Amino acid sequence: MARIERAEPSEFETQVPLVIVGAGAAGLTAALAAREAGVGAVLILERDETPSGSTALSAGLVPAAGTRFQRDAGIADTAELFAADIMQKAHDEPEAALVRRVAAASGPAVEWLADRFALPFSVLTDFSYPGHSRRRMHGLPSRSGQELVDRLRQAVEDAGCDILCDSAVDTLFVGADGSVTGLSFSRPDGGRERLGAASVILACNGYGGNRDLVAEHIPQLSEALYFGHEGNQGEAVLWGEALGARLSHLSGHQGHGSVAHPAGILLTWATITEGGCQVNRDGRRFSDESRGYSEQAAEVLKQPGGIAFTIFDERIAGICRQFEDFRNLEAVNGVVSAWTTGELAEKLKLPAATLTATLEAFEEAKATGGEDPFGRNLADAPRLQAPLKAVRVTGALFHTQGGLVVDGEARVMRQDGTAFANLYAAGGAACGVSGSQASGYLSGNGLLTAVTLGRIAGEAAGRRLAGT
């Protein structure tokens, strides 16, 4: 249970300049930035046996604008365009200043990780994600979040930062002046340790793994599959409430309408954006799939049994194979293949006549270049060609997007508008830029605020500790 207790700096036997809670992309990036800013000792406390978090469960794609990777690929993009895309997708709900801040920081952050720490980023050029007016998703060779975590962890270790795993932080200590003075954590053997800290960065993500908080803030997904990290128990939110911090958009979240079932492997949304669709157990389409994978989670869960089937073709499968998840899904026979609609219906146990009529209408809408009955514009969508492919999927909650409100230096804000001098938040611990609805999530928003706010927090903590 997340607790707040009183303690002055003099009460701790051991003091560390900077402690970071969580070793996902946000915490690891913060550590690298802090070391570069001159912080002599950086300690990361991670509750798991090894760094992973929500980052490891993702495709590891970081959206960034104006990078040299984009320029080399002939993609013209700016931070202003990126910020506008974020605001439009999130219905103008997020704090505009924060959106501008992270959009402007995104390109430099990706290039910094590539140049300073040899992370081999490249930009995806063969398909677009919903809501992005430019192709700006940057990923590592495997297109895997686990690779991103592993490379960041190696960089952090090479930089001389300490990562203490199997360390579950449950208490923050606060002094009489309201500043954070330290924390305590438990070890696997039942032992407990107290540690003083001059500054603390919360990079422990959101509350997706806390069923009580999900039921309170996102009741429509309270019974949904949780496809995030079980360690996301909402400590940052609970600490923030106890400290009188400002919290916002707690109902905001990222869902996903395409988790392979029962394999439990993420199916990339390129299956949809490149011309595929989803049908339910009746063989019928049920929504405009192109709006985005986050809001599609609830649509899929409304279908009989909470099940849908994503249908695409071999051309699209070729694009998907750049993702390790898709290759793994094929390896476990999670992708069905058929040369005719009738054969596909038989393999999926769907009514053949209905499925055939559904796909014929879908392809006819592409040919006529208009909108389908759900409002999806199919004018530029490539037609599906045999052999057809399909994956049985369900909807899931990935991670929450609301949290602690931070300023331009990633400092946690109080309800009265002042900032905690030495408490920072990044990634899912901070209120993101997706607003209060699932439909506000622009692809990559999670890793966007993990990497940018992580770097900003690390630099800001470094400046504070240096007295500048």
Short mmCIF file of C-alpha atoms in Angstrom, two decimals:
data_model
loop_
_atom_site.label_atom_id
_atom_site.label_comp_id
_atom_site.label_asym_id
_atom_site.label_seq_id
_atom_site.Cartn_x
_atom_site.Cartn_y
_atom_site.Cartn_z
CA MET A 1 0.00 0.00 0.00
CA ALA A 2 1.34 3.44 -0.94
CA ARG A 3 1.93 5.53 2.17
CA ILE A 4 3.17 8.99 3.11
CA GLU A 5 5.07 9.42 6.38
CA ARG A 6 6.98 12.22 8.08
CA ALA A 7 10.78 12.23 8.28
CA GLU A 8 13.48 14.88 8.08
CA PRO A 9 16.69 14.39 6.05
CA SER A 10 18.72 13.98 9.23
CA GLU A 11 16.77 10.85 10.12
CA PHE A 12 18.23 8.75 7.30
CA GLU A 13 21.49 6.87 7.70
CA THR A 14 22.03 6.70 3.93
CA GLN A 15 21.44 9.57 1.50
CA VAL A 16 21.37 9.41 -2.32
CA PRO A 17 21.24 12.51 -4.54
CA LEU A 18 18.62 11.08 -6.90
CA VAL A 19 16.32 8.07 -6.57
CA ILE A 20 14.15 7.00 -9.49
CA VAL A 21 11.17 4.73 -8.86
CA GLY A 22 10.71 2.40 -11.85
CA ALA A 23 13.03 1.05 -14.52
CA GLY A 24 10.92 1.29 -17.65
CA ALA A 25 11.63 3.69 -20.50
CA ALA A 26 10.81 6.75 -18.36
CA GLY A 27 13.03 5.83 -15.43
CA LEU A 28 15.95 4.63 -17.53
CA THR A 29 15.86 7.71 -19.75
CA ALA A 30 15.68 9.93 -16.66
CA ALA A 31 18.75 8.23 -15.25
CA LEU A 32 20.75 8.80 -18.43
CA ALA A 33 19.75 12.47 -18.50
CA ALA A 34 20.58 12.96 -14.83
CA ARG A 35 24.03 11.47 -15.24
CA GLU A 36 24.70 13.72 -18.20
CA ALA A 37 23.55 16.66 -16.08
CA GLY A 38 26.25 15.83 -13.55
CA VAL A 39 24.39 13.89 -10.86
CA GLY A 40 27.08 11.86 -9.15
CA ALA A 41 24.94 8.98 -7.89
CA VAL A 42 21.69 7.81 -9.44
CA LEU A 43 19.77 4.88 -7.98
CA ILE A 44 16.84 3.23 -9.76
CA LEU A 45 14.52 1.06 -7.68
CA GLU A 46 12.61 -1.56 -9.67
CA ARG A 47 9.99 -3.85 -8.15
CA ASP A 48 10.57 -6.68 -10.66
CA GLU A 49 13.45 -9.11 -11.00
CA THR A 50 14.59 -7.27 -14.11
CA PRO A 51 13.65 -3.97 -15.82
CA SER A 52 10.63 -4.33 -18.07
CA GLY A 53 7.38 -2.53 -17.28
CA SER A 54 4.80 -1.43 -19.82
CA THR A 55 7.59 -0.53 -22.21
CA ALA A 56 8.60 -4.16 -22.64
CA LEU A 57 5.02 -5.10 -23.54
CA SER A 58 4.79 -2.47 -26.27
CA ALA A 59 6.18 -2.33 -29.80
CA GLY A 60 8.78 0.12 -28.52
CA LEU A 61 7.79 2.84 -31.00
CA VAL A 62 8.56 6.44 -30.00
CA PRO A 63 6.80 9.17 -32.00
CA ALA A 64 9.13 12.07 -32.73
CA ALA A 65 8.99 15.04 -35.08
CA GLY A 66 11.66 16.65 -37.22
CA THR A 67 14.31 13.97 -36.83
CA ARG A 68 17.11 13.28 -39.25
CA PHE A 69 15.64 9.80 -39.69
CA GLN A 70 12.53 11.42 -41.12
CA ARG A 71 14.52 13.79 -43.30
CA ASP A 72 16.57 10.91 -44.68
CA ALA A 73 13.30 9.17 -45.57
CA GLY A 74 11.89 12.29 -47.25
CA ILE A 75 9.36 12.98 -44.47
CA ALA A 76 8.78 16.65 -43.73
CA ASP A 77 7.59 17.07 -40.16
CA THR A 78 7.68 19.65 -37.37
CA ALA A 79 6.97 19.78 -33.67
CA GLU A 80 4.09 22.15 -34.41
CA LEU A 81 2.42 19.60 -36.68
CA PHE A 82 2.93 16.90 -34.09
CA ALA A 83 1.43 19.03 -31.33
CA ALA A 84 -1.57 19.80 -33.52
CA ASP A 85 -2.11 16.09 -34.17
CA ILE A 86 -1.98 15.34 -30.43
CA MET A 87 -4.49 18.08 -29.63
CA GLN A 88 -6.87 17.09 -32.41
CA LYS A 89 -6.90 13.42 -31.41
CA ALA A 90 -7.42 14.34 -27.75
CA HIS A 91 -10.29 16.75 -28.50
CA ASP A 92 -8.21 19.72 -27.26
CA GLU A 93 -8.39 18.40 -23.69
CA PRO A 94 -4.69 18.20 -22.73
CA GLU A 95 -2.71 21.10 -21.33
CA ALA A 96 -1.52 22.84 -24.50
CA ALA A 97 1.77 23.97 -22.98
CA LEU A 98 2.68 20.40 -22.01
CA VAL A 99 1.75 19.15 -25.48
CA ARG A 100 4.02 21.75 -27.09
CA ARG A 101 6.78 20.87 -24.64
CA VAL A 102 6.82 17.13 -25.31
CA ALA A 103 6.32 17.54 -29.06
CA ALA A 104 9.30 19.90 -29.25
CA ALA A 105 11.39 17.59 -27.06
CA SER A 106 10.55 14.42 -29.00
CA GLY A 107 12.93 14.76 -31.96
CA PRO A 108 15.96 15.85 -29.91
CA ALA A 109 15.32 13.04 -27.41
CA VAL A 110 15.30 10.30 -30.05
CA GLU A 111 18.42 11.69 -31.72
CA TRP A 112 20.13 12.01 -28.31
CA LEU A 113 19.44 8.36 -27.53
CA ALA A 114 20.70 7.36 -30.95
CA ASP A 115 23.83 9.52 -30.98
CA ARG A 116 24.88 9.41 -27.35
CA PHE A 117 23.90 5.85 -26.45
CA ALA A 118 23.94 4.07 -29.82
CA LEU A 119 20.26 3.10 -29.93
CA PRO A 120 19.74 2.20 -33.63
CA PHE A 121 16.46 3.96 -34.33
CA SER A 122 14.80 4.07 -37.72
CA VAL A 123 11.48 5.57 -38.77
CA LEU A 124 8.60 3.39 -39.99
CA THR A 125 7.90 4.32 -43.60
CA ASP A 126 5.57 1.60 -44.85
CA PHE A 127 2.38 2.42 -42.95
CA SER A 128 0.77 5.17 -40.88
CA TYR A 129 -0.93 5.13 -37.50
CA PRO A 130 -4.37 6.73 -37.01
CA GLY A 131 -4.23 10.43 -36.18
CA HIS A 132 -0.65 11.05 -37.28
CA SER A 133 -0.43 13.40 -40.26
CA ARG A 134 3.19 12.34 -40.81
CA ARG A 135 5.06 9.08 -40.42
CA ARG A 136 6.99 9.70 -37.22
CA MET A 137 7.12 6.39 -35.35
CA HIS A 138 10.73 5.53 -34.49
CA GLY A 139 11.69 2.02 -33.44
CA LEU A 140 14.59 -0.34 -32.98
CA PRO A 141 15.37 -3.22 -35.37
CA SER A 142 13.08 -5.79 -33.74
CA ARG A 143 10.23 -3.28 -33.34
CA SER A 144 10.03 -4.61 -29.81
CA GLY A 145 9.65 -2.79 -26.52
CA GLN A 146 11.79 -5.41 -24.81
CA GLU A 147 14.70 -4.43 -27.04
CA LEU A 148 14.16 -0.78 -26.10
CA VAL A 149 14.27 -1.63 -22.38
CA ASP A 150 17.30 -3.86 -22.78
CA ARG A 151 19.31 -1.26 -24.69
CA LEU A 152 18.35 1.52 -22.27
CA ARG A 153 19.26 -0.68 -19.30
CA GLN A 154 22.67 -1.41 -20.81
CA ALA A 155 23.24 2.29 -21.43
CA VAL A 156 22.26 3.09 -17.85
CA GLU A 157 24.65 0.50 -16.47
CA ASP A 158 27.44 1.74 -18.73
CA ALA A 159 26.79 5.26 -17.44
CA GLY A 160 27.43 4.12 -13.88
CA CYS A 161 23.89 4.23 -12.54
CA ASP A 162 22.75 1.57 -10.08
CA ILE A 163 19.59 -0.46 -10.65
CA LEU A 164 18.30 -2.28 -7.58
CA CYS A 165 15.68 -4.83 -8.64
CA ASP A 166 13.22 -6.74 -6.44
CA SER A 167 12.70 -3.47 -4.57
CA ALA A 168 9.06 -2.45 -4.16
CA VAL A 169 8.76 1.16 -2.97
CA ASP A 170 5.72 1.62 -0.75
CA THR A 171 6.41 4.76 1.30
CA LEU A 172 7.48 8.32 0.56
CA PHE A 173 8.77 10.44 3.42
CA VAL A 174 8.05 14.14 3.57
CA GLY A 175 9.69 16.81 5.70
CA ALA A 176 8.13 19.71 7.57
CA ASP A 177 8.66 22.00 4.58
CA GLY A 178 6.63 19.70 2.31
CA SER A 179 9.56 18.40 0.28
CA VAL A 180 10.20 14.70 -0.22
CA THR A 181 13.02 13.52 2.01
CA GLY A 182 13.27 9.82 1.20
CA LEU A 183 11.48 6.54 0.72
CA SER A 184 11.31 2.99 1.93
CA PHE A 185 11.05 -0.27 0.04
CA SER A 186 10.67 -3.97 0.68
CA ARG A 187 12.93 -6.79 -0.45
CA PRO A 188 12.00 -10.39 -1.42
CA ASP A 189 13.26 -11.76 1.91
CA GLY A 190 10.78 -9.57 3.77
CA GLY A 191 13.38 -7.02 4.80
CA ARG A 192 12.76 -3.30 4.57
CA GLU A 193 15.13 -0.45 3.81
CA ARG A 194 14.89 3.32 4.30
CA LEU A 195 16.77 5.68 2.07
CA GLY A 196 17.15 9.45 2.08
CA ALA A 197 16.94 11.24 -1.26
CA ALA A 198 17.63 14.81 -2.29
CA SER A 199 15.33 14.37 -5.30
CA VAL A 200 12.86 11.68 -6.39
CA ILE A 201 11.52 10.90 -9.86
CA LEU A 202 8.36 8.81 -10.04
CA ALA A 203 8.53 6.64 -13.16
CA CYS A 204 6.34 3.81 -11.86
CA ASN A 205 3.61 4.15 -14.52
CA GLY A 206 -0.12 4.32 -13.86
CA TYR A 207 -2.77 2.19 -12.19
CA GLY A 208 -3.87 -0.28 -14.87
CA GLY A 209 -3.00 -3.26 -12.67
CA ASN A 210 -5.09 -1.96 -9.76
CA ARG A 211 -8.60 -3.33 -10.33
CA ASP A 212 -10.15 -1.08 -7.68
CA LEU A 213 -8.78 2.09 -9.28
CA VAL A 214 -9.76 0.89 -12.76
CA ALA A 215 -13.31 0.21 -11.57
CA GLU A 216 -13.42 3.69 -10.04
CA HIS A 217 -12.05 5.64 -12.98
CA ILE A 218 -12.57 3.42 -16.07
CA PRO A 219 -15.62 1.31 -15.18
CA GLN A 220 -16.30 0.31 -18.79
CA LEU A 221 -13.06 -1.69 -18.79
CA SER A 222 -13.18 -2.99 -15.23
CA GLU A 223 -13.72 -6.56 -16.45
CA ALA A 224 -11.58 -6.30 -19.57
CA LEU A 225 -8.36 -8.17 -20.18
CA TYR A 226 -5.50 -6.16 -18.71
CA PHE A 227 -2.61 -6.35 -21.14
CA GLY A 228 -0.31 -4.05 -19.23
CA HIS A 229 2.23 -4.68 -16.52
CA GLU A 230 0.80 -6.05 -13.28
CA GLY A 231 3.19 -3.83 -11.33
CA ASN A 232 1.26 -0.74 -12.40
CA GLN A 233 -0.63 -0.47 -9.13
CA GLY A 234 -1.15 3.28 -9.01
CA GLU A 235 1.32 4.22 -6.29
CA ALA A 236 2.01 7.57 -7.96
CA VAL A 237 -1.70 8.43 -7.95
CA LEU A 238 -2.13 7.32 -4.33
CA TRP A 239 0.95 9.18 -3.16
CA GLY A 240 -0.21 12.23 -5.07
CA GLU A 241 -3.62 12.19 -3.43
CA ALA A 242 -2.05 11.94 0.01
CA LEU A 243 0.39 14.76 -0.75
CA GLY A 244 -2.25 17.14 -2.07
CA ALA A 245 -0.89 16.97 -5.60
CA ARG A 246 -2.97 17.91 -8.59
CA LEU A 247 -4.32 14.94 -10.53
CA SER A 248 -6.03 15.09 -13.90
CA HIS A 249 -7.68 12.98 -16.61
CA LEU A 250 -7.71 9.85 -14.46
CA SER A 251 -10.24 8.26 -16.84
CA GLY A 252 -7.80 8.62 -19.74
CA HIS A 253 -6.30 5.38 -20.96
CA GLN A 254 -4.96 3.40 -23.86
CA GLY A 255 -6.98 0.42 -24.85
CA HIS A 256 -6.31 -1.92 -27.75
CA GLY A 257 -8.84 -3.64 -29.94
CA SER A 258 -6.50 -6.23 -31.35
CA VAL A 259 -4.93 -8.57 -28.82
CA ALA A 260 -4.74 -12.09 -30.25
CA HIS A 261 -6.92 -14.48 -28.27
CA PRO A 262 -6.10 -16.82 -26.64
CA ALA A 263 -2.43 -16.34 -27.62
CA GLY A 264 -2.20 -13.03 -25.74
CA ILE A 265 0.05 -11.42 -28.37
CA LEU A 266 -0.44 -7.89 -29.67
CA LEU A 267 -1.52 -7.68 -33.31
CA THR A 268 -0.24 -4.51 -34.96
CA TRP A 269 -2.85 -2.02 -36.14
CA ALA A 270 -1.17 -1.98 -39.56
CA THR A 271 -3.60 -4.80 -40.27
CA ILE A 272 -6.32 -2.16 -40.23
CA THR A 273 -4.64 0.98 -41.53
CA GLU A 274 -3.39 -0.87 -44.61
CA GLY A 275 -6.88 -1.96 -45.64
CA GLY A 276 -8.08 -4.66 -43.26
CA CYS A 277 -11.22 -4.79 -41.14
CA GLN A 278 -12.80 -6.49 -38.14
CA VAL A 279 -15.89 -8.68 -37.97
CA ASN A 280 -17.71 -10.25 -35.03
CA ARG A 281 -18.85 -13.84 -34.51
CA ASP A 282 -21.82 -13.15 -36.76
CA GLY A 283 -19.45 -12.35 -39.63
CA ARG A 284 -20.44 -8.67 -39.62
CA ARG A 285 -18.42 -5.49 -39.25
CA PHE A 286 -19.48 -3.35 -36.32
CA SER A 287 -17.54 -0.05 -36.33
CA ASP A 288 -15.18 2.33 -38.06
CA GLU A 289 -11.96 0.54 -37.23
CA SER A 290 -9.78 3.32 -38.59
CA ARG A 291 -10.52 5.74 -35.73
CA GLY A 292 -7.83 4.13 -33.62
CA TYR A 293 -6.92 1.00 -31.73
CA SER A 294 -7.42 2.56 -28.32
CA GLU A 295 -11.12 3.34 -28.70
CA GLN A 296 -11.64 0.09 -30.61
CA ALA A 297 -11.08 -1.91 -27.41
CA ALA A 298 -14.51 -0.98 -26.07
CA GLU A 299 -16.12 -1.67 -29.46
CA VAL A 300 -14.67 -5.18 -29.59
CA LEU A 301 -15.71 -5.90 -26.02
CA LYS A 302 -19.32 -5.02 -26.91
CA GLN A 303 -19.42 -7.89 -29.41
CA PRO A 304 -20.66 -11.40 -28.57
CA GLY A 305 -18.18 -12.97 -26.19
CA GLY A 306 -15.96 -9.87 -26.42
CA ILE A 307 -14.41 -11.41 -29.54
CA ALA A 308 -13.68 -10.10 -33.03
CA PHE A 309 -11.68 -11.29 -36.04
CA THR A 310 -9.19 -9.02 -37.76
CA ILE A 311 -9.08 -9.77 -41.48
CA PHE A 312 -6.26 -8.70 -43.82
CA ASP A 313 -4.13 -10.26 -46.57
CA GLU A 314 -0.64 -11.48 -47.39
CA ARG A 315 0.58 -8.03 -48.49
CA ILE A 316 -0.36 -6.62 -45.10
CA ALA A 317 1.15 -9.62 -43.35
CA GLY A 318 4.42 -8.81 -45.08
CA ILE A 319 4.38 -5.35 -43.50
CA CYS A 320 3.51 -6.83 -40.10
CA ARG A 321 6.45 -9.22 -40.13
CA GLN A 322 8.83 -6.41 -39.22
CA PHE A 323 7.28 -6.71 -35.74
CA GLU A 324 8.58 -9.47 -33.52
CA ASP A 325 5.11 -9.91 -32.01
CA PHE A 326 3.61 -10.76 -35.39
CA ARG A 327 6.36 -13.24 -36.16
CA ASN A 328 5.73 -14.85 -32.78
CA LEU A 329 2.01 -14.98 -33.51
CA GLU A 330 2.64 -16.79 -36.77
CA ALA A 331 4.99 -19.18 -34.99
CA VAL A 332 2.19 -20.30 -32.64
CA ASN A 333 -0.28 -20.65 -35.55
CA GLY A 334 -2.28 -17.65 -34.40
CA VAL A 335 -2.70 -16.36 -37.96
CA VAL A 336 -5.27 -18.20 -40.09
CA SER A 337 -4.77 -18.26 -43.87
CA ALA A 338 -7.29 -19.09 -46.61
CA TRP A 339 -7.56 -18.65 -50.37
CA THR A 340 -11.31 -18.03 -50.40
CA THR A 341 -13.81 -16.31 -48.15
CA GLY A 342 -15.67 -19.58 -47.74
CA GLU A 343 -12.54 -21.36 -46.58
CA LEU A 344 -11.77 -18.52 -44.17
CA ALA A 345 -15.29 -18.67 -42.74
CA GLU A 346 -14.96 -22.42 -42.22
CA LYS A 347 -11.65 -22.06 -40.39
CA LEU A 348 -12.96 -19.25 -38.19
CA LYS A 349 -16.33 -20.99 -37.65
CA LEU A 350 -18.22 -17.97 -38.98
CA PRO A 351 -21.35 -17.98 -41.18
CA ALA A 352 -19.95 -18.13 -44.72
CA ALA A 353 -22.76 -16.26 -46.48
CA THR A 354 -22.65 -13.37 -44.02
CA LEU A 355 -18.87 -13.09 -44.03
CA THR A 356 -18.80 -13.17 -47.83
CA ALA A 357 -21.41 -10.41 -48.06
CA THR A 358 -19.56 -8.35 -45.45
CA LEU A 359 -16.21 -8.53 -47.24
CA GLU A 360 -17.81 -7.89 -50.64
CA ALA A 361 -19.44 -4.72 -49.30
CA PHE A 362 -16.16 -3.68 -47.69
CA GLU A 363 -14.27 -4.07 -50.96
CA GLU A 364 -17.03 -2.36 -52.93
CA ALA A 365 -16.71 0.69 -50.71
CA LYS A 366 -13.01 0.78 -51.57
CA ALA A 367 -13.78 0.56 -55.28
CA THR A 368 -16.34 3.37 -55.20
CA GLY A 369 -14.08 5.56 -53.09
CA GLY A 370 -16.69 6.61 -50.59
CA GLU A 371 -17.48 6.16 -46.93
CA ASP A 372 -18.85 2.90 -45.66
CA PRO A 373 -21.98 2.76 -43.44
CA PHE A 374 -19.80 3.29 -40.35
CA GLY A 375 -18.24 6.47 -41.71
CA ARG A 376 -14.87 4.94 -42.55
CA ASN A 377 -13.30 6.56 -45.59
CA LEU A 378 -11.98 3.77 -47.79
CA ALA A 379 -11.06 5.85 -50.83
CA ASP A 380 -7.33 5.14 -50.60
CA ALA A 381 -7.46 1.74 -48.93
CA PRO A 382 -5.79 -1.07 -50.93
CA ARG A 383 -8.06 -3.96 -51.83
CA LEU A 384 -7.55 -7.28 -50.09
CA GLN A 385 -6.14 -10.06 -52.26
CA ALA A 386 -6.00 -13.81 -51.70
CA PRO A 387 -4.66 -15.42 -49.66
CA LEU A 388 -6.66 -13.82 -46.88
CA LYS A 389 -5.41 -13.77 -43.29
CA ALA A 390 -7.29 -13.53 -40.00
CA VAL A 391 -6.58 -13.40 -36.28
CA ARG A 392 -9.06 -13.95 -33.45
CA VAL A 393 -8.78 -10.97 -31.10
CA THR A 394 -10.24 -9.33 -28.02
CA GLY A 395 -10.15 -5.85 -26.51
CA ALA A 396 -7.86 -4.95 -23.64
CA LEU A 397 -6.71 -2.19 -21.34
CA PHE A 398 -3.03 -1.42 -21.87
CA HIS A 399 -2.21 1.47 -19.56
CA THR A 400 -3.72 4.55 -17.98
CA GLN A 401 -2.97 8.06 -19.21
CA GLY A 402 -4.13 10.25 -16.33
CA GLY A 403 -1.99 11.00 -13.33
CA LEU A 404 0.10 13.63 -11.59
CA VAL A 405 0.05 17.02 -13.27
CA VAL A 406 3.57 18.24 -14.00
CA ASP A 407 5.05 21.52 -15.17
CA GLY A 408 7.53 22.14 -17.96
CA GLU A 409 10.35 20.70 -15.84
CA ALA A 410 8.33 17.57 -14.99
CA ARG A 411 7.92 18.75 -11.38
CA VAL A 412 4.78 17.47 -9.67
CA MET A 413 2.25 20.24 -9.09
CA ARG A 414 0.21 20.86 -5.96
CA GLN A 415 -3.48 21.67 -6.06
CA ASP A 416 -2.67 25.30 -5.20
CA GLY A 417 -0.60 25.65 -8.39
CA THR A 418 2.85 25.50 -6.79
CA ALA A 419 5.40 22.82 -7.59
CA PHE A 420 7.07 20.32 -5.29
CA ALA A 421 10.69 21.40 -5.32
CA ASN A 422 12.25 17.95 -5.57
CA LEU A 423 9.52 15.56 -6.77
CA TYR A 424 9.21 14.77 -10.47
CA ALA A 425 7.03 12.45 -12.55
CA ALA A 426 7.37 10.97 -16.02
CA GLY A 427 5.67 8.41 -18.22
CA GLY A 428 2.49 6.87 -16.89
CA ALA A 429 2.96 8.35 -13.42
CA ALA A 430 2.38 11.80 -14.92
CA CYS A 431 -0.79 13.06 -16.53
CA GLY A 432 -0.20 12.43 -20.21
CA VAL A 433 -1.36 14.20 -23.35
CA SER A 434 -4.34 12.00 -24.24
CA GLY A 435 -7.14 13.74 -22.36
CA SER A 436 -9.87 11.93 -20.47
CA GLN A 437 -11.06 9.48 -23.14
CA ALA A 438 -9.70 6.38 -24.84
CA SER A 439 -10.32 8.07 -28.18
CA GLY A 440 -7.85 10.79 -27.20
CA TYR A 441 -4.90 8.43 -27.30
CA LEU A 442 -2.65 9.12 -30.27
CA SER A 443 -0.44 6.14 -31.11
CA GLY A 444 2.78 6.32 -29.16
CA ASN A 445 1.61 8.85 -26.55
CA GLY A 446 2.74 6.53 -23.77
CA LEU A 447 6.36 6.24 -24.87
CA LEU A 448 6.32 9.87 -25.97
CA THR A 449 5.84 11.11 -22.41
CA ALA A 450 8.05 8.34 -21.01
CA VAL A 451 11.06 9.38 -23.09
CA THR A 452 10.54 13.15 -23.19
CA LEU A 453 9.39 13.70 -19.62
CA GLY A 454 11.96 11.19 -18.43
CA ARG A 455 14.73 13.19 -20.05
CA ILE A 456 13.26 16.50 -18.88
CA ALA A 457 12.94 15.23 -15.29
CA GLY A 458 16.49 13.91 -15.23
CA GLU A 459 17.90 17.17 -16.54
CA ALA A 460 15.80 19.27 -14.15
CA ALA A 461 16.84 17.18 -11.17
CA GLY A 462 20.46 17.56 -12.25
CA ARG A 463 20.16 21.33 -12.43
CA ARG A 464 18.53 21.49 -9.01
CA LEU A 465 21.17 19.30 -7.41
CA ALA A 466 23.88 21.43 -9.00
CA GLY A 467 22.23 24.55 -7.64
CA THR A 468 21.68 26.11 -11.07
#
